[in-house]
GROMACS .gro file of N, CA and C in nm:
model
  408
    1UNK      N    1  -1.671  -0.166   1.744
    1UNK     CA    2  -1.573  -0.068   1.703
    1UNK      C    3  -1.647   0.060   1.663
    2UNK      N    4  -1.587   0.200   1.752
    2UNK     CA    5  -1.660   0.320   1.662
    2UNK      C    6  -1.682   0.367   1.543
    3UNK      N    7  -1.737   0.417   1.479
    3UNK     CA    8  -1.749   0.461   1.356
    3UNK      C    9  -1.588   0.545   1.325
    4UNK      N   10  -1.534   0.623   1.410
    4UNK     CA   11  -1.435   0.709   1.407
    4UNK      C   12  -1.307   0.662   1.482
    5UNK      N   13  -1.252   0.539   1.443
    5UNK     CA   14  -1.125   0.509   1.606
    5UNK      C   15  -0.995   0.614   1.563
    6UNK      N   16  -0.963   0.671   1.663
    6UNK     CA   17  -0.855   0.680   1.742
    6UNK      C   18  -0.768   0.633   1.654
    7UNK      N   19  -0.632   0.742   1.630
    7UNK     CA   20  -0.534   0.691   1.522
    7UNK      C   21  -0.438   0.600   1.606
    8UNK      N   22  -0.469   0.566   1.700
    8UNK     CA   23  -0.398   0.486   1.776
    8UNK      C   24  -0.455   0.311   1.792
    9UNK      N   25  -0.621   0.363   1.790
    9UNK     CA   26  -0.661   0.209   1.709
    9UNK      C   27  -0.661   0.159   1.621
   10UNK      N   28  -0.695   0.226   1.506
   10UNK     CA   29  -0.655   0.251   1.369
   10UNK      C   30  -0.521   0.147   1.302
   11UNK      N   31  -0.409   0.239   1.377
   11UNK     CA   32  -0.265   0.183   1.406
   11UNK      C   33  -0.276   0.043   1.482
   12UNK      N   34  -0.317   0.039   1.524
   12UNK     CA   35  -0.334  -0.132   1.617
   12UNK      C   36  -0.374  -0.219   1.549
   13UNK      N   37  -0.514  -0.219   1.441
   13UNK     CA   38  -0.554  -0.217   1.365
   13UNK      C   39  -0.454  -0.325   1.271
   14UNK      N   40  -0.400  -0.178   1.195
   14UNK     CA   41  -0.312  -0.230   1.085
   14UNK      C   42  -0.169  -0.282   1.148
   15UNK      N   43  -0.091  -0.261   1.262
   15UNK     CA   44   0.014  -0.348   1.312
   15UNK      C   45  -0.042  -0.481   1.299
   16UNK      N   46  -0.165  -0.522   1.350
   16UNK     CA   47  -0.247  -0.656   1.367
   16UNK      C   48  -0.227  -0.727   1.241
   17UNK      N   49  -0.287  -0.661   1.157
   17UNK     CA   50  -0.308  -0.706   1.013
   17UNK      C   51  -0.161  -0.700   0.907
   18UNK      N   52  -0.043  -0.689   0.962
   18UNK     CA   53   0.073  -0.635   0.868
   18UNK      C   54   0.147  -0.776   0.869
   19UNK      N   55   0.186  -0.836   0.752
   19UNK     CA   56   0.252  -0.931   0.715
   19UNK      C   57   0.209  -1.059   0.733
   20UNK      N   58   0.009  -1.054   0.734
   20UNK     CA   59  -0.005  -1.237   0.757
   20UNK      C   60  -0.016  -1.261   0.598
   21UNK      N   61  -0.037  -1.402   0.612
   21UNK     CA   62  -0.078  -1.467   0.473
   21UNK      C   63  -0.185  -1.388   0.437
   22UNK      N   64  -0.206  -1.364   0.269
   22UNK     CA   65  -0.279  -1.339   0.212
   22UNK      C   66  -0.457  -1.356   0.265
   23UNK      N   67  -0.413  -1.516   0.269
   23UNK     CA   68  -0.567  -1.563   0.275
   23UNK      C   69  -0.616  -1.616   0.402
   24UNK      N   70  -0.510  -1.511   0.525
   24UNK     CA   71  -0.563  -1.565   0.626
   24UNK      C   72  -0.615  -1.426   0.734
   25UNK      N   73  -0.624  -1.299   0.588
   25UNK     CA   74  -0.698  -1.213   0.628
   25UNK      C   75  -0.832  -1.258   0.682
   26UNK      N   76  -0.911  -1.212   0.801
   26UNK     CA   77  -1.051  -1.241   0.788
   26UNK      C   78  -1.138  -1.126   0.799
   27UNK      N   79  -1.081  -1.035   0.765
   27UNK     CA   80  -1.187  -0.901   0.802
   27UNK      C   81  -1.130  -0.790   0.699
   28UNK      N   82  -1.104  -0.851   0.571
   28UNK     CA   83  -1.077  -0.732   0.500
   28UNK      C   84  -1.083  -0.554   0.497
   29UNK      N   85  -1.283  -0.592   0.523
   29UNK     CA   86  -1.298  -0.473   0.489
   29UNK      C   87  -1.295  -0.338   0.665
   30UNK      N   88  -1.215  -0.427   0.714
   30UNK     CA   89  -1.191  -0.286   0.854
   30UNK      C   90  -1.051  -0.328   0.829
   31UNK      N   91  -0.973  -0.383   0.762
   31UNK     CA   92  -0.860  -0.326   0.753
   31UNK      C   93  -0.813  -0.219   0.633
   32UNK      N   94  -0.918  -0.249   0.535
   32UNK     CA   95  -0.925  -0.125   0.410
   32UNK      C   96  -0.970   0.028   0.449
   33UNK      N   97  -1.112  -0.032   0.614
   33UNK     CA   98  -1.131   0.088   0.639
   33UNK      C   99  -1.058   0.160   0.699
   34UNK      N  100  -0.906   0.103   0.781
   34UNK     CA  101  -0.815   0.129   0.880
   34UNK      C  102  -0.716   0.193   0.757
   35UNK      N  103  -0.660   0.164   0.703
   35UNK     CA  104  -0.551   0.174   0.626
   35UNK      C  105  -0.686   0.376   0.557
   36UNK      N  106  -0.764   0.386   0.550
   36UNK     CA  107  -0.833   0.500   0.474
   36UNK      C  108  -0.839   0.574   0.599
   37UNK      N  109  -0.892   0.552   0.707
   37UNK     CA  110  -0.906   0.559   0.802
   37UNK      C  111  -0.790   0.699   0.887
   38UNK      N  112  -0.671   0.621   0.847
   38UNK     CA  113  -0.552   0.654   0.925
   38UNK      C  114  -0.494   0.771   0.782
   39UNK      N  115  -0.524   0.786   0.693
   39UNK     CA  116  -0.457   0.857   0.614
   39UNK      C  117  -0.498   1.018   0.607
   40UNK      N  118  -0.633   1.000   0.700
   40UNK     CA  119  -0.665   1.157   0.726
   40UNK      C  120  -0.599   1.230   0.870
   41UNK      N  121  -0.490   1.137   0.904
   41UNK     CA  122  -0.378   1.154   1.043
   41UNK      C  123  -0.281   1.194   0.961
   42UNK      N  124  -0.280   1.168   0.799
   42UNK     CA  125  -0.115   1.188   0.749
   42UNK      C  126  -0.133   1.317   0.653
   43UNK      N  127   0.031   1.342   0.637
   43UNK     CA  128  -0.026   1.442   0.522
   43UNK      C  129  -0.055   1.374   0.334
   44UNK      N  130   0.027   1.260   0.326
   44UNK     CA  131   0.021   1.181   0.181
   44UNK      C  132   0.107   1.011   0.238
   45UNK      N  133   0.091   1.003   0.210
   45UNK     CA  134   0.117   0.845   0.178
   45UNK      C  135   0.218   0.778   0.039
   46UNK      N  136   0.298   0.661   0.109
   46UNK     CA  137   0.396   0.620  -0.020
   46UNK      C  138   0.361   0.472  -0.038
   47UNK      N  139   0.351   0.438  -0.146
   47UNK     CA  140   0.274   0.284  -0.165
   47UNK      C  141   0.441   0.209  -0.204
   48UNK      N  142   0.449   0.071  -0.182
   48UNK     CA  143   0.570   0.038  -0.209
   48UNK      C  144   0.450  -0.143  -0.234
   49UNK      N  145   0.539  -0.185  -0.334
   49UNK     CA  146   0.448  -0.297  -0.394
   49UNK      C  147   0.524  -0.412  -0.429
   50UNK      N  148   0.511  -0.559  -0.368
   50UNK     CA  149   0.609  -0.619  -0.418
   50UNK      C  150   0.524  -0.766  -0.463
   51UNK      N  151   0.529  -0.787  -0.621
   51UNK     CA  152   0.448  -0.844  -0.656
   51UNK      C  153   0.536  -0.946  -0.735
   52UNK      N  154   0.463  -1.089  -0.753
   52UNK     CA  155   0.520  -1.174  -0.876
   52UNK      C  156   0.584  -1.116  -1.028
   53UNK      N  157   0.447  -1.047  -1.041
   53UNK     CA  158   0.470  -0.958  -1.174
   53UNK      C  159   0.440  -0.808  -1.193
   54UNK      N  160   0.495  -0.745  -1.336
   54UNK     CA  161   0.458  -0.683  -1.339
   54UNK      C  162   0.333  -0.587  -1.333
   55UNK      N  163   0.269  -0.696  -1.414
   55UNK     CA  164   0.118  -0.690  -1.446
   55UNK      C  165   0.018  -0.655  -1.322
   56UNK      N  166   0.084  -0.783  -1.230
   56UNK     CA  167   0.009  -0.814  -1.107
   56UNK      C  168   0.037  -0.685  -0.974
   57UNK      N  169   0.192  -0.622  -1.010
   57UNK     CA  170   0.202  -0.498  -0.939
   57UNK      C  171   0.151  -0.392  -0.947
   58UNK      N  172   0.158  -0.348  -1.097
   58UNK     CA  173   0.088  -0.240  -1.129
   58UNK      C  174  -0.088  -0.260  -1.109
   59UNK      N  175  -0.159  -0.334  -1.121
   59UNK     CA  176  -0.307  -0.355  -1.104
   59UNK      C  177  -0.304  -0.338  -0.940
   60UNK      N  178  -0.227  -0.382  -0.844
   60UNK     CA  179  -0.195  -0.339  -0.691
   60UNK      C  180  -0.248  -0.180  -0.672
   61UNK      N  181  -0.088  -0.175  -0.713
   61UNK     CA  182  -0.072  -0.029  -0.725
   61UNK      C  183  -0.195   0.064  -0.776
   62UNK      N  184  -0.278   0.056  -0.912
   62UNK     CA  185  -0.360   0.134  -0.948
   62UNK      C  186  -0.494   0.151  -0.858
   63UNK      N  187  -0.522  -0.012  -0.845
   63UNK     CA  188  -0.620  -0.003  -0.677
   63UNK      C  189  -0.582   0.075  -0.551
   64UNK      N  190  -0.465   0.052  -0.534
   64UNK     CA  191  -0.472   0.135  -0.393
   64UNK      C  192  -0.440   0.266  -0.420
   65UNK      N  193  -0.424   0.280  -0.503
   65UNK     CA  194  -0.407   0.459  -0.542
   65UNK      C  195  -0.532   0.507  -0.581
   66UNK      N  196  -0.607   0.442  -0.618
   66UNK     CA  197  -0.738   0.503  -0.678
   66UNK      C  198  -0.867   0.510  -0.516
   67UNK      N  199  -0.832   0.405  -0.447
   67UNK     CA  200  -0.912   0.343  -0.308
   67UNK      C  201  -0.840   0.527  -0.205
   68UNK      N  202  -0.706   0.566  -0.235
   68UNK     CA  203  -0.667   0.672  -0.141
   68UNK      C  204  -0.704   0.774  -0.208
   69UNK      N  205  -0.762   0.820  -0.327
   69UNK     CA  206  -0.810   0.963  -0.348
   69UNK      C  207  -0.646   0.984  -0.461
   70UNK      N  208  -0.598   0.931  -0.482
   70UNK     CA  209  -0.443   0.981  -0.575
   70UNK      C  210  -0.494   0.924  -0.704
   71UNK      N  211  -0.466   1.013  -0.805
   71UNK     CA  212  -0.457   0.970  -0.973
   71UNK      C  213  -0.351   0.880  -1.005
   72UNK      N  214  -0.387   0.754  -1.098
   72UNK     CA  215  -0.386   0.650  -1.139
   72UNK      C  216  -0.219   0.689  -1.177
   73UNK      N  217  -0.093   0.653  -1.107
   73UNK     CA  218   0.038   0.666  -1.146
   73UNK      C  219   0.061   0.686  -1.267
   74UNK      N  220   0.168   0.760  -1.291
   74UNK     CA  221   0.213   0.767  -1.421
   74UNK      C  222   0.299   0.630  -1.513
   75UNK      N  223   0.322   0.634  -1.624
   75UNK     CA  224   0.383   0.522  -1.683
   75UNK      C  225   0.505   0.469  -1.589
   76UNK      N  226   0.475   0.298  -1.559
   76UNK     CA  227   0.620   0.303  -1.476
   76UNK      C  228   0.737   0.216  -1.550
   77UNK      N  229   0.853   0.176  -1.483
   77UNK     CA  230   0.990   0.194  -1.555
   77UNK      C  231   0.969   0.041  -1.665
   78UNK      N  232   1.036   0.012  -1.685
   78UNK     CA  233   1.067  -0.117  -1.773
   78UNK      C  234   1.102  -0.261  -1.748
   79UNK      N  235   1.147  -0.293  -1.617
   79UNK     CA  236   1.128  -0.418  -1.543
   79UNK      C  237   1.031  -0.493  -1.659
   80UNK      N  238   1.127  -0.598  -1.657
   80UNK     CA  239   1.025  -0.759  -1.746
   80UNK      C  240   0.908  -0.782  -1.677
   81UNK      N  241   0.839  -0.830  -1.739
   81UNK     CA  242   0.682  -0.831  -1.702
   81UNK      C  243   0.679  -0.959  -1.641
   82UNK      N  244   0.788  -1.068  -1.647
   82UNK     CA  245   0.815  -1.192  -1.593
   82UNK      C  246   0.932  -1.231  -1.529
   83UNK      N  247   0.932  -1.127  -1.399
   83UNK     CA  248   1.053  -1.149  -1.351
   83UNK      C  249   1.078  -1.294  -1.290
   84UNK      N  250   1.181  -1.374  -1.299
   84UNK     CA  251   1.185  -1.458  -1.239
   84UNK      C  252   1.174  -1.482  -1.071
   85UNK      N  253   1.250  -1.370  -1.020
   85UNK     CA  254   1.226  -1.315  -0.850
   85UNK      C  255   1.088  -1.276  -0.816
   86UNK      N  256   1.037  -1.171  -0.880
   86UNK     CA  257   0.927  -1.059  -0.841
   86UNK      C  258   0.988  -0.934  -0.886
   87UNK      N  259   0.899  -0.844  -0.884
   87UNK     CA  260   0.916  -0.689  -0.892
   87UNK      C  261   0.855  -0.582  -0.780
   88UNK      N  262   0.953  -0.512  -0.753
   88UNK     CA  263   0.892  -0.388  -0.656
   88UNK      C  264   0.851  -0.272  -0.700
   89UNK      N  265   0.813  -0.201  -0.706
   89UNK     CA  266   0.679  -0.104  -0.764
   89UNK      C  267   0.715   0.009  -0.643
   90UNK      N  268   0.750   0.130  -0.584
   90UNK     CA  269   0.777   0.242  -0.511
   90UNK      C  270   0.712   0.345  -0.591
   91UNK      N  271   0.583   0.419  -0.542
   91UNK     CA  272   0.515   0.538  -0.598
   91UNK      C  273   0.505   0.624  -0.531
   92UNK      N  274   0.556   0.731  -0.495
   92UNK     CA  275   0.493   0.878  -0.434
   92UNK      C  276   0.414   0.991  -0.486
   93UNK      N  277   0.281   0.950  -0.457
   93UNK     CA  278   0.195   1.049  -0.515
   93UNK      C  279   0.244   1.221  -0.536
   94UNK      N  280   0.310   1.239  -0.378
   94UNK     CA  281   0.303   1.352  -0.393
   94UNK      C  282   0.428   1.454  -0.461
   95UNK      N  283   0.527   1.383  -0.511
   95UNK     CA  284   0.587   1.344  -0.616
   95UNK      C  285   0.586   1.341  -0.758
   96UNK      N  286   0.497   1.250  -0.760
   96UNK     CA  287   0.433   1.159  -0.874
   96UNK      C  288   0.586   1.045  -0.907
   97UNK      N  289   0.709   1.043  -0.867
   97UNK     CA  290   0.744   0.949  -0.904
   97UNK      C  291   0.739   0.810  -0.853
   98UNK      N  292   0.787   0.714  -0.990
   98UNK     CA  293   0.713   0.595  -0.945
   98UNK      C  294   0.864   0.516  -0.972
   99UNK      N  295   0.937   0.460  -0.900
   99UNK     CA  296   1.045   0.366  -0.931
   99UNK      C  297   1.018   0.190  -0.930
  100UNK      N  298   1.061   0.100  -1.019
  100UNK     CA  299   1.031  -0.026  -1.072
  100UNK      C  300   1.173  -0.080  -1.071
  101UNK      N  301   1.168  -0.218  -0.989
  101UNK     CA  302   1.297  -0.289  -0.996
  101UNK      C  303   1.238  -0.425  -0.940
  102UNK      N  304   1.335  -0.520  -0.998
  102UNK     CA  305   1.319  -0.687  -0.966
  102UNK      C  306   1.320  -0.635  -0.811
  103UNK      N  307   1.277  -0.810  -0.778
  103UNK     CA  308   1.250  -0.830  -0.570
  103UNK      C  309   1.246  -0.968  -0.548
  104UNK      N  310   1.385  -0.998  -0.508
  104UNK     CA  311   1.400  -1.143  -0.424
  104UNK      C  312   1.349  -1.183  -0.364
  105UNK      N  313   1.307  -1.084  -0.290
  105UNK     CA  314   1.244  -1.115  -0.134
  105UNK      C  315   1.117  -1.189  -0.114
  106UNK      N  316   1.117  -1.252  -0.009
  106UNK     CA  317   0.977  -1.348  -0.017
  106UNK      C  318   0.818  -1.323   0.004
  107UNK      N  319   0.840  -1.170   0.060
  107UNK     CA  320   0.703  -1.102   0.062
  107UNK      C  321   0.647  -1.050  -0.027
  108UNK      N  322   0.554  -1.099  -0.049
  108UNK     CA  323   0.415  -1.036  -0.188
  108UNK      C  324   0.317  -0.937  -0.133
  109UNK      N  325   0.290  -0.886  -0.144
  109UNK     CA  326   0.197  -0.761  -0.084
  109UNK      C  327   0.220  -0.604  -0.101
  110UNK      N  328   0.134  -0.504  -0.042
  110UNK     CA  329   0.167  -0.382   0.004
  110UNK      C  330   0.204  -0.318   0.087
  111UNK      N  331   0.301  -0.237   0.054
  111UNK     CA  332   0.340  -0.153   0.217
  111UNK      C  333   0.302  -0.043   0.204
  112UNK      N  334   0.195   0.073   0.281
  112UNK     CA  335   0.178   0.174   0.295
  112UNK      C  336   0.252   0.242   0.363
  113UNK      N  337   0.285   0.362   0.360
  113UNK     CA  338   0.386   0.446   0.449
  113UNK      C  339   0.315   0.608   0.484
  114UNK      N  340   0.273   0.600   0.582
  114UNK     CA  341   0.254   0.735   0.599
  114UNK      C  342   0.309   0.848   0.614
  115UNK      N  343   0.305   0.916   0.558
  115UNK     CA  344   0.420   1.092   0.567
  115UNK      C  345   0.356   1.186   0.640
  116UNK      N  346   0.343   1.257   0.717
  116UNK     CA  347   0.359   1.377   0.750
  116UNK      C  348   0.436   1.503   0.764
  117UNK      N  349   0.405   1.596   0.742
  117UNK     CA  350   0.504   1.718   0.724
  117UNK      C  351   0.514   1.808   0.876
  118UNK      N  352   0.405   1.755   0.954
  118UNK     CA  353   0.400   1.855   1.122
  118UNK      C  354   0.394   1.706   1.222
  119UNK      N  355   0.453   1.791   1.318
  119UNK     CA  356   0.479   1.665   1.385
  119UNK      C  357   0.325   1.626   1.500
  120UNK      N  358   0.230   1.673   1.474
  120UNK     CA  359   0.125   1.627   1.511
  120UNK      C  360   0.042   1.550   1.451
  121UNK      N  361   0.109   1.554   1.310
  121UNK     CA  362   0.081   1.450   1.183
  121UNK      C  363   0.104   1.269   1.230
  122UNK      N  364   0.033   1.183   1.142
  122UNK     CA  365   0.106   1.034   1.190
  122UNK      C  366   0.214   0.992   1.087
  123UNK      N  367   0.278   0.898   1.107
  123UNK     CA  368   0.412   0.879   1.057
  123UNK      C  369   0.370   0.785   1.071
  124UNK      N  370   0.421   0.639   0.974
  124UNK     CA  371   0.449   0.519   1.022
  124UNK      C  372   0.430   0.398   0.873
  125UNK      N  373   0.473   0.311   0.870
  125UNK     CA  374   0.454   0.212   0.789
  125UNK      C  375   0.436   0.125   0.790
  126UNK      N  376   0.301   0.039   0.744
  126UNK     CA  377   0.249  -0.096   0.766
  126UNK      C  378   0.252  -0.174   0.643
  127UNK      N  379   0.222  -0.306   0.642
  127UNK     CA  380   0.214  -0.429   0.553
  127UNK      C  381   0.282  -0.525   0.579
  128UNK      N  382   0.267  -0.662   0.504
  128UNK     CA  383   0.255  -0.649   0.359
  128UNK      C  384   0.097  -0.650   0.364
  129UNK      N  385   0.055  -0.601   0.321
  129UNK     CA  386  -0.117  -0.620   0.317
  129UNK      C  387  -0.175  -0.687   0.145
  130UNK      N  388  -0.270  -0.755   0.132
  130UNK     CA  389  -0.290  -0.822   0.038
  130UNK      C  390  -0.291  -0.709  -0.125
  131UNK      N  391  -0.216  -0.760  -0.211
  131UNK     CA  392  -0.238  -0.711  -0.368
  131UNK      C  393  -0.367  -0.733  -0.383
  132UNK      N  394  -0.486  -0.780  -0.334
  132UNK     CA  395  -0.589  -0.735  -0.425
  132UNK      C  396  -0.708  -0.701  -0.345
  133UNK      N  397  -0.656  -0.633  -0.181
  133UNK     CA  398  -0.726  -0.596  -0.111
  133UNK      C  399  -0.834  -0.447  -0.176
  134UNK      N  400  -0.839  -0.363  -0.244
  134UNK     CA  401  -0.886  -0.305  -0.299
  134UNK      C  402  -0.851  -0.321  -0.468
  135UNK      N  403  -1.025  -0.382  -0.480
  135UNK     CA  404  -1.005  -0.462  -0.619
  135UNK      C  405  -1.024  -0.348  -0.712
  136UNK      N  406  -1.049  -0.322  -0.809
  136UNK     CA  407  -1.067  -0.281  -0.919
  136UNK      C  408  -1.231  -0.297  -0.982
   0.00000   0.00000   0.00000
């Protein structure tokens, strides 16, 4: 693989890697480099987080915000720290807001979303990619 792929491999990349099991990643670190990789195609990025807990979302969240060059989110909402479902975690850096609500749903992980503002920019959204793919 080049040092520099193609936002189109990049993207292949992370389609490949979007929604397996946790622990049946085997190449972490070119999908951390893909997901960094592809964000100099976008103009900012939206992290969306859906974790057991609170605890366990926000520590997500502060890694992959700190791994993309964005300051450590601001205080987020009030969701129980023990939801019985899960909790979803929605941050836009460029924004800064951060919205917090329970999550039924059966996926645990991250979703990155890429934004662009020109349309030569990349667009697109991948995951669930692992909560503790960029550790702390």
């Amino acid at each position: 693989m080049p040092d520099h792929p193609t936002a189109q491999a990049t993207e292949a990349i992370l389609i490949a890697a979007s929604d397996l099991d946790p622990n049946s990643l085997t190449e972490p670190e070119i999908v951390r480099k893909a997901l960094l990789s592809l964000a100099t195609a976008s103009d900012y990025q939206i992290f969306g987080v859906c974790a057991d807990s609170q605890i366990q979302g926000h520590l997500a969240l502060k890694a992959y915000t700190k791994a993309f060059g964005y300051e450590v989110p601001p205080t987020i909402g009030k969701a129980s720290q023990n939801s019985e479902h899960g909790i979803y975690i929605k941050f836009n850096p460029r924004t800064n807001l951060c919205h917090e609500d329970t999550y039924s749903g059966k996926y645990r992980g991250v979703l990155v979303s890429y934004q662009s503002d020109f349309a030569d920019g990349h667009c697109g959204t991948y995951g669930h990619f692992p909560l503790d793919l960029f550790h702390l």
